[in-house]
């Protein structure tokens, strides 16, 4: 269900936006340090992009969050906002998690597919490990231990 606002409230909200060349409705008023807009509405501070989404598209479904398709945190254009799961939102982003998920080769150039990938559980989830690199690491470690052992004797 969309939120109901008066004509005056809608005019006040829209007066705080500026349409740019990418059709973003850039929030020009108060913003959080993270870049997201804030709007004072009926005695409380609300997030501007969530307000816009609920105003034009309705309630955000349970367990979903808004993703800025334009990648502009200050944008409140409801066409640029999509309700998605947290996982989808993170993987669409530009952070390290999204970068690693899109990675097709390890740092040494080995393909990260099929039997060359080991899924390693971590405290944050899972990590993909290149088996060829891991095999080379353990081989070098074994050689180092053999050299050290032979010097001791």
Coordinates of N, CA and C in Angstrom, one line a residue:
X1 N 0.8 -1.2 0.0 CA 0.0 0.0 0.0 C 0.9 1.3 0.0
X2 N 0.6 2.2 -0.9 CA 1.4 3.4 -1.0 C 1.0 4.3 0.2
X3 N 2.0 5.1 0.6 CA 1.7 6.1 1.7 C 0.9 7.2 1.1
X4 N 0.1 7.8 2.0 CA -0.7 9.0 1.6 C -0.1 10.2 2.1
X5 N 0.0 11.2 1.1 CA 0.6 12.5 1.5 C -0.3 13.6 1.0
X6 N -0.2 14.7 1.6 CA -1.0 15.9 1.1 C -0.2 16.5 -0.1
X7 N -0.9 17.3 -0.8 CA -0.3 18.0 -2.0 C 0.9 18.9 -1.5
X8 N 0.7 19.5 -0.4 CA 1.8 20.3 0.2 C 3.0 19.5 0.6
X9 N 2.8 18.3 1.2 CA 3.9 17.4 1.5 C 4.6 17.0 0.3
X10 N 3.9 16.6 -0.8 CA 4.5 16.1 -2.0 C 5.3 17.3 -2.7
X11 N 4.7 18.5 -2.7 CA 5.4 19.6 -3.3 C 6.7 19.9 -2.5
X12 N 6.7 19.8 -1.2 CA 7.9 20.0 -0.3 C 8.9 18.9 -0.6
X13 N 8.5 17.7 -0.7 CA 9.4 16.6 -1.0 C 10.1 16.8 -2.4
X14 N 9.3 17.1 -3.4 CA 9.8 17.3 -4.8 C 10.7 18.5 -4.9
X15 N 10.5 19.5 -4.1 CA 11.3 20.7 -4.1 C 12.7 20.5 -3.7
X16 N 13.0 19.4 -3.0 CA 14.3 19.0 -2.5 C 15.1 18.1 -3.5
X17 N 14.5 18.0 -4.7 CA 15.2 17.1 -5.7 C 15.6 18.0 -6.9
X18 N 16.5 17.4 -7.7 CA 17.0 18.1 -8.9 C 17.2 16.9 -9.9
X19 N 16.6 17.0 -11.1 CA 16.7 15.9 -12.1 C 18.0 16.2 -12.9
X20 N 18.9 15.2 -12.9 CA 20.2 15.3 -13.6 C 20.1 14.7 -15.0
X21 N 21.3 14.6 -15.7 CA 21.3 14.1 -17.1 C 21.0 12.6 -17.2
X22 N 21.1 11.9 -16.1 CA 20.8 10.4 -16.1 C 19.4 10.1 -15.6
X23 N 18.6 11.2 -15.5 CA 17.2 11.1 -15.0 C 17.1 10.7 -13.5
X24 N 18.2 10.9 -12.8 CA 18.2 10.7 -11.3 C 17.5 11.9 -10.7
X25 N 16.7 11.7 -9.7 CA 16.1 12.8 -8.9 C 17.1 12.9 -7.7
X26 N 18.1 13.8 -7.9 CA 19.1 13.9 -6.9 C 18.6 14.7 -5.7
X27 N 18.8 14.1 -4.5 CA 18.3 14.7 -3.2 C 19.3 15.8 -2.9
X28 N 18.8 17.0 -2.8 CA 19.6 18.2 -2.5 C 19.6 18.6 -1.0
X29 N 18.7 18.0 -0.2 CA 18.6 18.5 1.2 C 19.5 17.6 2.0
X30 N 19.1 17.4 3.3 CA 19.9 16.7 4.3 C 20.2 15.3 3.8
X31 N 21.5 14.9 4.0 CA 22.0 13.6 3.7 C 22.7 13.0 4.9
X32 N 22.7 11.7 5.0 CA 23.5 11.0 6.0 C 25.0 11.0 5.4
X33 N 25.9 10.7 6.3 CA 27.3 10.6 5.9 C 27.5 9.5 4.8
X34 N 26.6 8.5 4.8 CA 26.7 7.5 3.7 C 26.2 8.0 2.4
X35 N 25.6 9.1 2.3 CA 25.1 9.7 1.0 C 23.6 9.6 0.8
X36 N 22.9 8.9 1.6 CA 21.5 8.7 1.4 C 20.7 9.9 2.0
X37 N 19.7 10.3 1.2 CA 18.9 11.5 1.6 C 18.0 11.2 2.8
X38 N 17.7 12.3 3.6 CA 16.8 12.3 4.7 C 15.8 13.3 4.6
X39 N 14.6 13.0 5.1 CA 13.4 13.9 4.9 C 12.6 13.9 6.2
X40 N 12.3 15.1 6.7 CA 11.5 15.3 7.9 C 10.1 15.2 7.4
X41 N 9.3 14.2 7.9 CA 7.9 14.0 7.5 C 7.1 13.6 8.7
X42 N 6.1 14.4 9.0 CA 5.2 14.1 10.1 C 5.8 13.8 11.4
X43 N 6.8 14.6 11.8 CA 7.4 14.5 13.1 C 8.6 13.5 13.2
X44 N 9.0 12.9 12.1 CA 10.1 12.0 12.2 C 11.0 12.1 10.9
X45 N 12.2 11.7 11.1 CA 13.2 11.7 10.0 C 13.1 10.4 9.2
X46 N 12.8 10.4 7.9 CA 12.7 9.2 7.1 C 13.7 9.3 6.0
X47 N 14.1 8.1 5.5 CA 15.0 8.0 4.4 C 14.3 8.4 3.1
X48 N 14.9 9.3 2.4 CA 14.2 9.9 1.2 C 13.9 8.9 0.1
X49 N 14.9 8.0 -0.2 CA 14.6 7.0 -1.2 C 13.5 6.0 -0.9
X50 N 13.4 5.7 0.4 CA 12.4 4.8 0.9 C 11.0 5.5 0.8
X51 N 11.0 6.7 1.2 CA 9.8 7.5 1.2 C 9.3 7.6 -0.3
X52 N 10.2 7.9 -1.2 CA 9.8 8.0 -2.6 C 9.3 6.7 -3.2
X53 N 9.9 5.6 -2.8 CA 9.5 4.2 -3.3 C 8.1 3.9 -2.8
X54 N 7.9 4.2 -1.5 CA 6.6 3.9 -0.9 C 5.5 4.8 -1.4
X55 N 5.9 6.0 -1.7 CA 4.9 7.0 -2.2 C 4.4 6.6 -3.6
X56 N 5.4 6.2 -4.5 CA 5.0 5.9 -5.9 C 4.8 4.4 -6.2
X57 N 5.4 3.5 -5.5 CA 5.3 2.1 -5.8 C 4.6 1.3 -4.7
X58 N 4.5 1.8 -3.5 CA 3.9 1.0 -2.4 C 4.9 0.5 -1.4
X59 N 4.4 -0.4 -0.5 CA 5.3 -0.9 0.5 C 6.4 -1.8 0.0
X60 N 7.5 -1.8 0.7 CA 8.6 -2.6 0.4 C 8.3 -4.0 1.0
X61 N 8.3 -5.1 0.1 CA 8.0 -6.4 0.7 C 9.0 -6.8 1.8
X62 N 8.4 -7.6 2.7 CA 9.2 -8.1 3.9 C 10.4 -8.8 3.4
X63 N 11.5 -8.6 4.1 CA 12.8 -9.2 3.9 C 13.5 -8.7 2.6
X64 N 13.0 -7.7 2.0 CA 13.7 -7.1 0.8 C 14.2 -5.7 1.2
X65 N 15.1 -5.2 0.4 CA 15.7 -3.8 0.6 C 15.7 -3.2 -0.8
X66 N 15.9 -1.9 -0.8 CA 16.0 -1.1 -2.0 C 17.4 -1.1 -2.6
X67 N 17.4 -1.3 -3.9 CA 18.7 -1.3 -4.7 C 18.6 -0.1 -5.6
X68 N 19.6 0.8 -5.6 CA 19.7 1.9 -6.6 C 20.2 1.4 -7.9
X69 N 19.4 1.2 -8.9 CA 19.9 0.7 -10.2 C 20.8 1.6 -10.8
X70 N 20.7 2.9 -10.5 CA 21.6 3.9 -11.1 C 22.9 4.1 -10.3
X71 N 23.1 3.4 -9.2 CA 24.3 3.4 -8.3 C 24.5 4.7 -7.7
X72 N 23.5 5.6 -7.6 CA 23.6 6.9 -7.0 C 22.8 6.9 -5.7
X73 N 23.5 7.0 -4.6 CA 22.8 6.9 -3.3 C 21.9 8.1 -3.0
X74 N 22.1 9.2 -3.7 CA 21.3 10.4 -3.5 C 20.1 10.4 -4.4
X75 N 19.9 9.5 -5.2 CA 18.8 9.4 -6.1 C 17.5 8.9 -5.4
X76 N 16.4 9.6 -5.7 CA 15.1 9.2 -5.1 C 14.1 8.9 -6.2
X77 N 14.5 8.8 -7.4 CA 13.6 8.4 -8.5 C 13.2 7.0 -8.3
X78 N 11.8 6.8 -8.1 CA 11.3 5.5 -7.9 C 11.6 4.5 -9.0
X79 N 11.7 5.0 -10.2 CA 12.0 4.1 -11.4 C 13.4 3.5 -11.2
X80 N 14.3 4.2 -10.5 CA 15.7 3.8 -10.3 C 15.8 2.9 -9.1
X81 N 14.7 2.6 -8.4 CA 14.8 1.8 -7.2 C 14.1 0.5 -7.4
X82 N 14.7 -0.6 -6.9 CA 14.1 -1.9 -7.0 C 14.2 -2.6 -5.7
X83 N 13.2 -3.3 -5.3 CA 13.2 -4.1 -4.0 C 13.8 -5.4 -4.4
X84 N 14.9 -5.7 -3.7 CA 15.6 -7.0 -3.9 C 16.1 -7.6 -2.6
X85 N 16.6 -8.8 -2.6 CA 17.1 -9.4 -1.4 C 18.5 -8.8 -1.1
X86 N 18.9 -8.9 0.1 CA 20.2 -8.3 0.5 C 21.4 -8.9 -0.4
X87 N 21.3 -10.2 -0.6 CA 22.3 -10.9 -1.4 C 22.4 -10.3 -2.8
X88 N 21.3 -10.1 -3.5 CA 21.2 -9.5 -4.8 C 21.8 -8.1 -4.8
X89 N 21.4 -7.3 -3.8 CA 21.8 -5.9 -3.6 C 23.4 -5.9 -3.5
X90 N 23.9 -6.7 -2.7 CA 25.4 -6.7 -2.5 C 26.1 -7.2 -3.7
X91 N 25.6 -8.2 -4.4 CA 26.3 -8.7 -5.6 C 26.2 -7.8 -6.8
X92 N 25.2 -6.9 -6.8 CA 25.0 -5.9 -7.9 C 25.9 -4.7 -7.6
X93 N 26.4 -4.6 -6.4 CA 27.2 -3.4 -6.0 C 28.6 -3.4 -6.6
X94 N 29.5 -2.6 -6.0 CA 30.9 -2.4 -6.4 C 31.8 -2.8 -5.3
X95 N 31.4 -3.3 -4.2 CA 32.2 -3.6 -3.1 C 33.1 -4.9 -3.3
X96 N 33.9 -5.2 -2.4 CA 34.8 -6.4 -2.5 C 34.1 -7.7 -2.7
X97 N 32.9 -7.9 -2.1 CA 32.1 -9.1 -2.2 C 31.7 -9.2 -3.7
X98 N 31.2 -8.2 -4.3 CA 30.7 -8.2 -5.6 C 31.9 -8.4 -6.6
X99 N 33.0 -7.8 -6.3 CA 34.2 -8.0 -7.2 C 34.6 -9.4 -7.2
X100 N 34.7 -10.0 -6.0 CA 35.2 -11.4 -5.9 C 34.2 -12.4 -6.6
X101 N 32.9 -12.1 -6.4 CA 31.9 -13.0 -7.0 C 32.0 -13.0 -8.6
X102 N 32.4 -11.8 -9.1 CA 32.5 -11.7 -10.6 C 33.9 -12.2 -11.1
X103 N 34.8 -12.5 -10.2 CA 36.1 -12.9 -10.6 C 36.1 -14.3 -11.3
X104 N 36.7 -14.4 -12.4 CA 36.7 -15.6 -13.2 C 38.1 -16.3 -13.2
X105 N 39.1 -15.6 -12.8 CA 40.5 -16.1 -12.7 C 41.1 -15.7 -11.4
X106 N 42.0 -16.5 -10.8 CA 42.8 -16.1 -9.6 C 43.8 -15.1 -10.0
X107 N 44.6 -14.6 -9.0 CA 45.6 -13.6 -9.3 C 46.7 -14.0 -10.2
X108 N 46.9 -15.4 -10.2 CA 48.0 -15.9 -11.1 C 47.5 -16.3 -12.4
X109 N 46.2 -16.1 -12.7 CA 45.6 -16.4 -14.0 C 44.9 -17.7 -14.2
X110 N 44.8 -18.5 -13.2 CA 44.2 -19.8 -13.3 C 42.6 -19.6 -13.3
X111 N 42.0 -20.4 -14.1 CA 40.5 -20.3 -14.2 C 39.9 -20.8 -12.9
X112 N 38.9 -20.0 -12.4 CA 38.2 -20.4 -11.2 C 36.9 -21.1 -11.6
X113 N 37.0 -22.3 -12.1 CA 35.9 -23.1 -12.5 C 36.1 -24.6 -12.2
X114 N 35.0 -25.3 -12.1 CA 35.0 -26.8 -11.9 C 35.9 -27.3 -10.8
X115 N 36.8 -28.3 -11.2 CA 37.6 -29.0 -10.2 C 38.8 -28.1 -9.7
X116 N 39.0 -27.0 -10.3 CA 40.1 -26.1 -9.9 C 39.7 -25.2 -8.7
X117 N 38.4 -25.3 -8.3 CA 37.9 -24.4 -7.3 C 37.5 -25.2 -6.0
X118 N 38.0 -24.8 -4.9 CA 37.6 -25.4 -3.6 C 36.8 -24.4 -2.9
X119 N 35.7 -24.8 -2.4 CA 34.8 -23.9 -1.6 C 35.2 -24.0 -0.1
X120 N 35.8 -23.0 0.4 CA 36.3 -23.0 1.8 C 35.3 -22.2 2.7
X121 N 34.8 -22.9 3.8 CA 34.0 -22.2 4.7 C 34.8 -21.2 5.5
X122 N 34.2 -20.0 5.7 CA 34.9 -19.0 6.6 C 33.8 -18.5 7.6
X123 N 34.3 -17.7 8.5 CA 33.3 -17.2 9.5 C 32.3 -16.2 8.9
X124 N 32.6 -15.7 7.7 CA 31.6 -14.8 7.0 C 30.8 -15.4 6.0
X125 N 31.0 -16.7 5.7 CA 30.3 -17.4 4.6 C 31.2 -18.4 4.0
X126 N 31.4 -18.3 2.7 CA 32.3 -19.2 1.9 C 33.3 -18.4 1.1
X127 N 34.4 -19.0 0.7 CA 35.4 -18.4 -0.1 C 35.8 -19.4 -1.2
X128 N 36.0 -18.9 -2.4 CA 36.5 -19.7 -3.4 C 38.1 -19.7 -3.4
X129 N 38.7 -20.9 -3.5 CA 40.1 -21.0 -3.4 C 40.6 -21.7 -4.7
X130 N 41.6 -21.2 -5.3 CA 42.2 -21.8 -6.5 C 43.0 -23.0 -6.1
X131 N 42.7 -24.2 -6.5 CA 43.4 -25.4 -6.2 C 44.8 -25.5 -6.7
X132 N 45.0 -24.9 -7.9 CA 46.4 -25.0 -8.5 C 47.3 -24.1 -7.6
X133 N 46.8 -22.9 -7.2 CA 47.7 -22.1 -6.3 C 47.9 -22.7 -5.0
X134 N 46.8 -23.3 -4.5 CA 46.9 -24.0 -3.2 C 47.9 -25.1 -3.2
X135 N 47.9 -25.9 -4.3 CA 48.8 -27.0 -4.5 C 50.2 -26.5 -4.6
X136 N 50.5 -25.4 -5.3 CA 51.8 -24.8 -5.4 C 52.3 -24.3 -4.0
X137 N 51.4 -23.7 -3.3 CA 51.7 -23.2 -1.9 C 52.2 -24.4 -1.0
X138 N 51.4 -25.4 -1.0 CA 51.7 -26.6 -0.1 C 53.0 -27.3 -0.6
X139 N 53.2 -27.3 -1.9 CA 54.4 -28.0 -2.4 C 55.7 -27.1 -2.0
X140 N 55.6 -25.8 -2.1 CA 56.7 -25.0 -1.7 C 56.9 -25.1 -0.2
X141 N 55.9 -25.1 0.6 CA 56.0 -25.3 2.0 C 56.6 -26.6 2.4
X142 N 56.2 -27.7 1.7 CA 56.8 -29.0 1.9 C 58.3 -29.0 1.6
X143 N 58.7 -28.3 0.5 CA 60.1 -28.3 0.1 C 60.9 -27.5 1.1
X144 N 60.3 -26.4 1.6 CA 61.0 -25.6 2.7 C 61.2 -26.4 3.9
X145 N 60.2 -27.2 4.3 CA 60.3 -28.1 5.5 C 61.4 -29.2 5.3
X146 N 61.5 -29.7 4.1 CA 62.5 -30.7 3.8 C 63.9 -30.1 3.9
X147 N 64.1 -28.9 3.3 CA 65.4 -28.3 3.4 C 65.7 -28.0 4.8
X148 N 64.8 -27.5 5.6 CA 65.1 -27.2 7.0 C 65.4 -28.4 7.8
X149 N 64.7 -29.5 7.5 CA 65.0 -30.8 8.2 C 66.3 -31.4 7.9
X150 N 66.7 -31.3 6.6 CA 68.0 -31.8 6.2 C 69.2 -31.0 6.8
X151 N 69.0 -29.7 7.1 CA 70.0 -28.9 7.7 C 70.2 -29.3 9.1
X152 N 69.1 -29.6 9.8 CA 69.2 -29.9 11.2 C 69.9 -31.2 11.5
X153 N 69.8 -32.2 10.6 CA 70.4 -33.5 10.7 C 71.9 -33.5 10.5

